[in-house]
Short mmCIF file of C-alpha atoms in Angstrom, two decimals:
data_model
loop_
_atom_site.label_atom_id
_atom_site.label_comp_id
_atom_site.label_asym_id
_atom_site.label_seq_id
_atom_site.Cartn_x
_atom_site.Cartn_y
_atom_site.Cartn_z
CA MET G 216 0.00 0.00 0.00
CA ALA G 217 1.35 3.43 -0.87
CA THR G 218 2.49 5.65 1.93
CA ARG G 219 0.26 8.66 2.37
CA LYS G 220 1.83 12.06 2.72
CA ASN G 221 1.46 13.44 6.21
CA SER G 222 0.26 16.97 6.87
CA THR G 223 1.77 18.70 9.88
CA ASP G 224 -1.59 20.39 10.43
CA ASP G 225 -3.81 17.33 10.06
CA PRO G 226 -4.64 15.35 13.23
CA LEU G 227 -5.70 12.50 10.92
CA ALA G 228 -2.23 12.17 9.39
CA PRO G 229 -1.23 8.49 9.25
CA VAL G 230 1.25 8.90 12.12
CA THR G 231 1.36 11.46 14.91
CA LEU G 232 4.49 11.61 17.04
CA ALA G 233 4.02 13.33 20.41
CA VAL G 234 7.43 13.98 21.92
CA GLY G 235 8.12 15.09 25.47
CA GLN G 236 7.43 14.36 29.10
CA GLU G 237 4.57 16.74 29.93
CA ASP G 238 1.65 14.42 30.67
CA LEU G 239 -1.08 17.00 30.10
CA LEU G 240 0.26 17.93 26.67
CA LEU G 241 0.73 14.27 25.71
CA ASP G 242 -2.86 13.53 26.71
CA ARG G 243 -4.11 16.53 24.75
CA ALA G 244 -2.20 15.38 21.68
CA VAL G 245 -4.01 12.05 21.91
CA GLN G 246 -7.37 13.72 22.56
CA GLN G 247 -6.97 15.97 19.52
CA VAL G 248 -6.41 12.98 17.24
CA VAL G 249 -9.28 11.00 18.76
CA ALA G 250 -11.64 13.98 18.49
CA ALA G 251 -10.74 14.49 14.83
CA ALA G 252 -11.18 10.79 14.08
CA ARG G 253 -14.58 10.66 15.76
CA ALA G 254 -15.64 13.81 13.94
CA ALA G 255 -14.89 11.95 10.71
CA ASP G 256 -16.42 8.69 11.93
CA SER G 257 -18.37 8.49 15.18
CA ASP G 258 -17.73 4.74 15.35
CA THR G 259 -13.95 5.14 15.42
CA ASP G 260 -12.27 2.35 17.37
CA VAL G 261 -9.63 3.66 19.79
CA ARG G 262 -6.93 1.34 21.12
CA ASP G 263 -4.79 2.91 23.85
CA LEU G 264 -1.79 0.73 24.67
CA THR G 265 1.25 0.92 26.92
CA SER G 266 4.61 -0.17 25.56
CA ASP G 267 4.43 -3.57 27.27
CA GLN G 268 1.01 -4.25 25.70
CA LEU G 269 2.34 -3.81 22.18
CA GLN G 270 4.05 -7.14 21.62
CA PRO G 271 5.60 -8.36 18.34
CA GLY G 272 2.73 -8.95 15.91
CA THR G 273 0.20 -6.88 17.86
CA LEU G 274 0.45 -3.84 15.60
CA ALA G 275 -0.14 -5.98 12.52
CA GLU G 276 -3.29 -7.39 14.12
CA LEU G 277 -4.59 -3.97 15.07
CA THR G 278 -3.95 -2.48 11.65
CA SER G 279 -5.11 -5.38 9.50
CA PRO G 280 -7.99 -4.62 7.07
CA SER G 281 -11.47 -4.79 8.58
CA LEU G 282 -14.60 -6.14 6.93
CA PHE G 283 -16.40 -3.05 8.15
CA ALA G 284 -13.69 -0.61 6.97
CA GLU G 285 -13.85 1.15 10.32
CA ARG G 286 -11.56 4.00 11.25
CA LYS G 287 -9.09 3.27 14.04
CA VAL G 288 -6.79 5.24 16.29
CA VAL G 289 -3.94 3.21 17.80
CA VAL G 290 -2.15 4.96 20.65
CA VAL G 291 1.20 3.66 21.89
CA ARG G 292 2.42 5.21 25.14
CA ASN G 293 6.07 5.24 26.25
CA ALA G 294 7.18 4.19 22.78
CA GLN G 295 10.80 4.62 23.86
CA ASP G 296 10.35 1.47 25.98
CA LEU G 297 9.22 -0.84 23.15
CA SER G 298 11.14 -4.08 22.70
CA ALA G 299 13.57 -4.40 19.79
CA ASP G 300 11.28 -6.82 17.94
CA THR G 301 8.28 -4.54 18.35
CA VAL G 302 10.30 -1.55 17.16
CA LYS G 303 11.00 -3.51 13.96
CA ASP G 304 7.24 -3.98 13.51
CA VAL G 305 6.58 -0.27 14.00
CA LYS G 306 9.34 0.78 11.61
CA ALA G 307 7.96 -1.58 8.96
CA TYR G 308 4.49 -0.11 9.48
CA LEU G 309 5.83 3.44 9.06
CA ASP G 310 6.88 2.53 5.52
CA ALA G 311 3.32 1.51 4.56
CA PRO G 312 0.67 2.89 6.95
CA ALA G 313 -2.82 1.47 6.61
CA GLU G 314 -5.77 3.44 5.29
CA GLU G 315 -8.26 4.84 7.81
CA ILE G 316 -5.86 4.19 10.69
CA THR G 317 -4.00 6.82 12.70
CA LEU G 318 -1.03 5.68 14.76
CA VAL G 319 -0.10 7.92 17.69
CA LEU G 320 3.32 7.33 19.21
CA LEU G 321 4.04 8.97 22.57
CA HIS G 322 7.79 9.21 23.04
CA ALA G 323 9.69 10.83 25.90
CA GLY G 324 12.47 12.04 23.62
CA GLY G 325 16.10 11.67 24.53
CA ALA G 326 18.53 8.88 23.71
CA LYS G 327 16.39 5.91 24.68
CA GLY G 328 14.46 4.61 21.69
CA LYS G 329 16.02 7.25 19.46
CA GLY G 330 16.05 4.87 16.48
CA LEU G 331 12.25 4.73 16.46
CA LEU G 332 12.03 8.49 16.93
CA ASP G 333 14.31 9.10 13.96
CA ALA G 334 12.45 6.57 11.82
CA ALA G 335 9.08 8.21 12.52
CA ARG G 336 10.46 11.63 11.64
CA LYS G 337 12.06 10.31 8.47
CA ALA G 338 8.73 8.77 7.48
CA GLY G 339 7.14 12.22 7.71
CA ALA G 340 5.17 11.78 10.93
CA ARG G 341 3.17 14.73 12.14
CA GLU G 342 5.02 15.87 15.28
CA VAL G 343 3.59 17.50 18.40
CA ALA G 344 6.02 18.94 20.95
CA CYS G 345 5.09 18.17 24.56
CA PRO G 346 8.09 19.47 26.53
CA LYS G 347 8.17 19.53 30.29
CA THR G 348 7.68 23.09 31.50
CA THR G 349 10.60 23.90 33.75
CA LYS G 350 10.63 27.70 33.73
CA PRO G 351 8.14 30.08 35.37
CA ALA G 352 7.91 32.04 32.11
CA GLU G 353 6.78 28.89 30.27
CA ARG G 354 4.04 28.26 32.83
CA LEU G 355 2.96 31.88 32.55
CA THR G 356 2.68 31.52 28.78
CA PHE G 357 0.68 28.34 29.26
CA VAL G 358 -1.83 30.09 31.56
CA ARG G 359 -2.28 32.96 29.10
CA GLN G 360 -2.91 30.48 26.29
CA GLU G 361 -5.47 28.61 28.41
CA PHE G 362 -7.46 31.80 29.02
CA ARG G 363 -7.34 32.66 25.31
CA ALA G 364 -8.42 29.15 24.34
CA LEU G 365 -11.52 29.58 26.52
CA GLY G 366 -12.23 32.98 25.01
CA ARG G 367 -11.60 34.87 28.24
CA SER G 368 -9.50 37.83 29.26
CA ALA G 369 -7.18 37.84 32.27
CA THR G 370 -4.79 40.58 33.35
CA PRO G 371 -1.03 39.87 33.35
CA GLU G 372 -1.08 40.25 37.14
CA ALA G 373 -3.85 37.62 37.42
CA CYS G 374 -1.90 35.14 35.29
CA GLN G 375 1.21 35.65 37.38
CA ALA G 376 -0.72 35.32 40.64
CA LEU G 377 -2.22 32.04 39.42
CA VAL G 378 1.20 30.60 38.59
CA ASP G 379 2.56 31.76 41.95
CA SER G 380 -0.34 30.17 43.81
CA ILE G 381 -0.77 26.89 41.95
CA GLY G 382 2.80 25.97 41.11
CA SER G 383 4.25 23.84 38.32
CA ASP G 384 1.52 21.25 37.67
CA LEU G 385 -0.04 22.07 34.29
CA ARG G 386 -3.14 19.99 35.04
CA GLU G 387 -3.80 22.04 38.15
CA LEU G 388 -3.13 25.28 36.30
CA ALA G 389 -5.52 24.27 33.50
CA SER G 390 -8.17 23.27 36.04
CA ALA G 391 -7.77 26.57 37.88
CA VAL G 392 -8.20 28.55 34.67
CA SER G 393 -11.29 26.53 33.83
CA GLN G 394 -12.80 27.09 37.26
CA LEU G 395 -12.18 30.84 37.16
CA CYS G 396 -13.73 31.09 33.70
CA ALA G 397 -16.77 29.13 34.85
CA ASP G 398 -17.27 31.13 38.05
CA VAL G 399 -16.28 34.70 37.16
CA GLU G 400 -17.78 37.07 34.61
CA GLY G 401 -15.76 39.69 32.80
CA THR G 402 -12.01 40.19 32.96
CA ILE G 403 -10.26 38.06 35.58
CA ASP G 404 -7.91 40.14 37.69
CA GLU G 405 -5.44 39.57 40.50
CA ALA G 406 -8.04 40.18 43.22
CA VAL G 407 -10.22 37.36 41.88
CA VAL G 408 -7.27 34.96 41.81
CA GLY G 409 -6.38 35.99 45.34
CA ARG G 410 -9.86 35.13 46.60
CA TYR G 411 -9.78 31.68 45.03
CA TYR G 412 -6.20 30.52 45.40
CA THR G 413 -4.04 31.18 48.39
CA GLY G 414 -0.77 29.41 49.10
CA ARG G 415 0.20 26.04 47.66
CA ALA G 416 -1.88 24.27 45.01
CA GLU G 417 -3.02 21.54 47.39
CA ALA G 418 -4.76 24.21 49.43
CA SER G 419 -7.12 25.25 46.66
CA SER G 420 -10.80 24.49 46.70
CA PHE G 421 -10.88 22.71 43.35
CA THR G 422 -8.22 20.24 44.54
CA VAL G 423 -10.37 19.37 47.56
CA ALA G 424 -13.28 18.71 45.21
CA ASP G 425 -11.23 16.68 42.72
CA ARG G 426 -9.82 14.37 45.40
CA ALA G 427 -13.24 13.95 47.01
CA VAL G 428 -15.11 12.97 43.82
CA GLU G 429 -12.27 10.55 43.01
CA GLY G 430 -12.92 8.76 46.31
CA ARG G 431 -9.55 9.77 47.78
CA ALA G 432 -10.82 10.81 51.20
CA ALA G 433 -7.49 11.10 53.02
CA GLU G 434 -6.00 13.34 50.32
CA ALA G 435 -9.18 15.42 50.14
CA LEU G 436 -9.13 15.98 53.91
CA GLU G 437 -5.46 16.95 53.81
CA ALA G 438 -6.15 19.44 51.01
CA LEU G 439 -9.15 20.76 52.94
CA ARG G 440 -7.10 21.42 56.07
CA TRP G 441 -4.39 23.19 54.09
CA SER G 442 -7.05 25.23 52.34
CA LEU G 443 -8.68 26.38 55.55
CA SER G 444 -5.33 27.07 57.23
CA THR G 445 -4.26 29.36 54.37
CA GLY G 446 -7.44 31.39 54.41
CA VAL G 447 -9.58 29.98 51.60
CA ALA G 448 -13.20 30.85 52.37
CA PRO G 449 -15.32 27.79 53.31
CA VAL G 450 -18.05 28.95 50.92
CA LEU G 451 -15.62 28.61 48.00
CA ILE G 452 -14.90 25.04 49.02
CA THR G 453 -18.58 24.09 49.15
CA SER G 454 -18.99 25.75 45.75
CA ALA G 455 -16.15 23.65 44.32
CA LEU G 456 -17.59 20.48 45.88
CA ALA G 457 -20.98 21.24 44.38
CA GLN G 458 -19.48 21.84 40.94
CA GLY G 459 -17.52 18.59 41.11
CA VAL G 460 -20.53 16.49 42.05
CA ARG G 461 -22.84 18.24 39.57
CA ALA G 462 -20.33 17.63 36.78
CA ILE G 463 -20.45 13.92 37.62
CA GLY G 464 -24.25 13.99 37.59
CA LYS G 465 -24.49 15.95 34.33
CA LEU G 466 -22.09 13.73 32.45
CA SER G 467 -23.55 10.48 33.77
CA SER G 468 -27.03 11.50 32.59
CA ALA G 469 -25.88 12.89 29.24
CA ARG G 470 -26.15 10.87 26.08
CA GLY G 471 -22.91 9.36 24.83
CA GLY G 472 -21.09 11.44 22.27
CA ARG G 473 -17.88 13.11 21.29
CA PRO G 474 -16.20 15.31 23.94
CA ALA G 475 -16.70 18.38 21.75
CA ASP G 476 -20.45 17.76 21.48
CA LEU G 477 -20.80 17.04 25.19
CA ALA G 478 -18.73 20.13 25.98
CA ARG G 479 -21.22 22.31 24.10
CA GLU G 480 -24.17 20.57 25.71
CA LEU G 481 -22.85 20.69 29.27
CA GLY G 482 -20.87 23.91 29.15
CA MET G 483 -17.49 22.29 29.89
CA PRO G 484 -14.23 22.40 27.92
CA PRO G 485 -13.59 19.12 26.04
CA TRP G 486 -10.56 18.22 28.15
CA LYS G 487 -12.70 18.46 31.29
CA ILE G 488 -15.22 16.01 29.80
CA ASP G 489 -12.43 13.44 29.63
CA ARG G 490 -11.32 14.22 33.18
CA VAL G 491 -14.83 13.92 34.62
CA ARG G 492 -15.29 10.66 32.74
CA GLN G 493 -12.32 9.30 34.65
CA GLN G 494 -13.63 10.65 37.95
CA MET G 495 -17.14 9.22 37.55
CA ARG G 496 -16.05 5.58 37.75
CA GLY G 497 -17.85 3.98 40.69
CA TRP G 498 -20.56 6.64 40.84
CA THR G 499 -24.26 5.77 40.70
CA PRO G 500 -27.32 8.06 40.50
CA ASP G 501 -28.03 7.34 44.17
CA GLY G 502 -24.44 8.23 45.02
CA VAL G 503 -24.77 11.56 43.23
CA SER G 504 -27.98 12.33 45.14
CA LEU G 505 -26.38 11.51 48.47
CA ALA G 506 -23.32 13.61 47.64
CA LEU G 507 -25.45 16.60 46.63
CA ARG G 508 -27.33 16.37 49.92
CA ALA G 509 -24.02 16.28 51.77
CA VAL G 510 -22.89 19.41 49.91
CA ALA G 511 -26.17 21.18 50.70
CA GLU G 512 -25.79 20.35 54.40
CA ALA G 513 -22.20 21.60 54.36
CA ASP G 514 -23.24 24.79 52.58
CA ALA G 515 -25.86 25.45 55.26
CA GLY G 516 -23.28 24.70 57.94
CA VAL G 517 -20.69 27.16 56.65
CA LYS G 518 -23.30 29.88 56.16
CA GLY G 519 -24.38 29.97 59.76
CA GLY G 520 -26.53 26.86 60.07
CA GLY G 521 -23.94 25.04 62.20
CA ASP G 522 -21.47 25.70 64.96
CA ASP G 523 -18.39 24.30 63.25
CA PRO G 524 -17.89 25.04 59.51
CA GLU G 525 -14.71 22.96 59.40
CA TYR G 526 -16.52 19.88 60.71
CA ALA G 527 -19.34 20.45 58.22
CA LEU G 528 -16.84 20.47 55.35
CA GLU G 529 -14.97 17.40 56.63
CA LYS G 530 -18.26 15.52 56.93
CA ALA G 531 -19.19 16.44 53.36
CA VAL G 532 -15.80 15.44 51.96
CA VAL G 533 -15.99 12.03 53.63
CA ALA G 534 -19.55 11.49 52.39
CA ILE G 535 -18.64 12.44 48.81
CA ALA G 536 -15.57 10.21 48.81
CA ARG G 537 -17.63 7.31 50.13
CA ALA G 538 -20.26 7.87 47.43
CA ALA G 539 -17.51 7.90 44.80
CA ARG G 540 -16.19 4.55 45.98
CA THR G 541 -19.43 2.71 46.60
CA GLY G 542 -22.29 4.72 45.14
CA ARG G 543 -24.07 4.13 48.44
#
């Protein structure tokens, strides 16, 4: 079969090579390809494999012609760790990629597995750079780009304050930008960031909510105590908890579809759809109802309905984490 010419701008190029060690950017590179494939064919079959799952012969099986001529996306993570025999298979495939199949190779870069990296580049693979952000200026640029991508305006001082408060984790920075855009109207300034995020990232309200809805009670309680000790208002924490649980409820009741379609329907960015999908494992409708009641009780407690706002929040966090694990 003739090799198709790759376009550096086309997510459906036969081969996409995502190079770097920044997990968020690597995941987004995969999500972009999958979204484009499903836009072209809603029945696209996605196979997401680690390097140890791609054994000699596996790629040939996955890319063999189908009776139904379905589109496929084959993702190979940590491609630098592939065995020598499997690397031979991949190199052979690069010379004659299959129709209607997109191969996504995630490679850390560097010396390990460099032969495969060079072969993919020589074959004309579409390349996406996913470098680890090591400098504050790079994280600041990332935050500005996140606000622009969501169509929102933030002052330079607000962007800097967010980086100073959250730290180096791009996932947390992206989540913080998303939360601010969802909660705040108009231009986001330094005062708004100051009200939401004080001190280390683990102290922020959205981290408390994320750990709780993931069923990680101990980590959620630790984040809660840091949050309260650094001055985050209890009402912001209950708001974050409510948003986290409601996102689970909205997505679980929504019809299946592409992240972009669900994002428009539910008012979430596409990357958050994927994140909530991961968080909603173990949740049931009854669990969502119980968690929402726990949030409502906590909200009443922190607004004067109880004697101890901290206890009210701890009780809610434990109840949400239990619902996430058992749905009961």
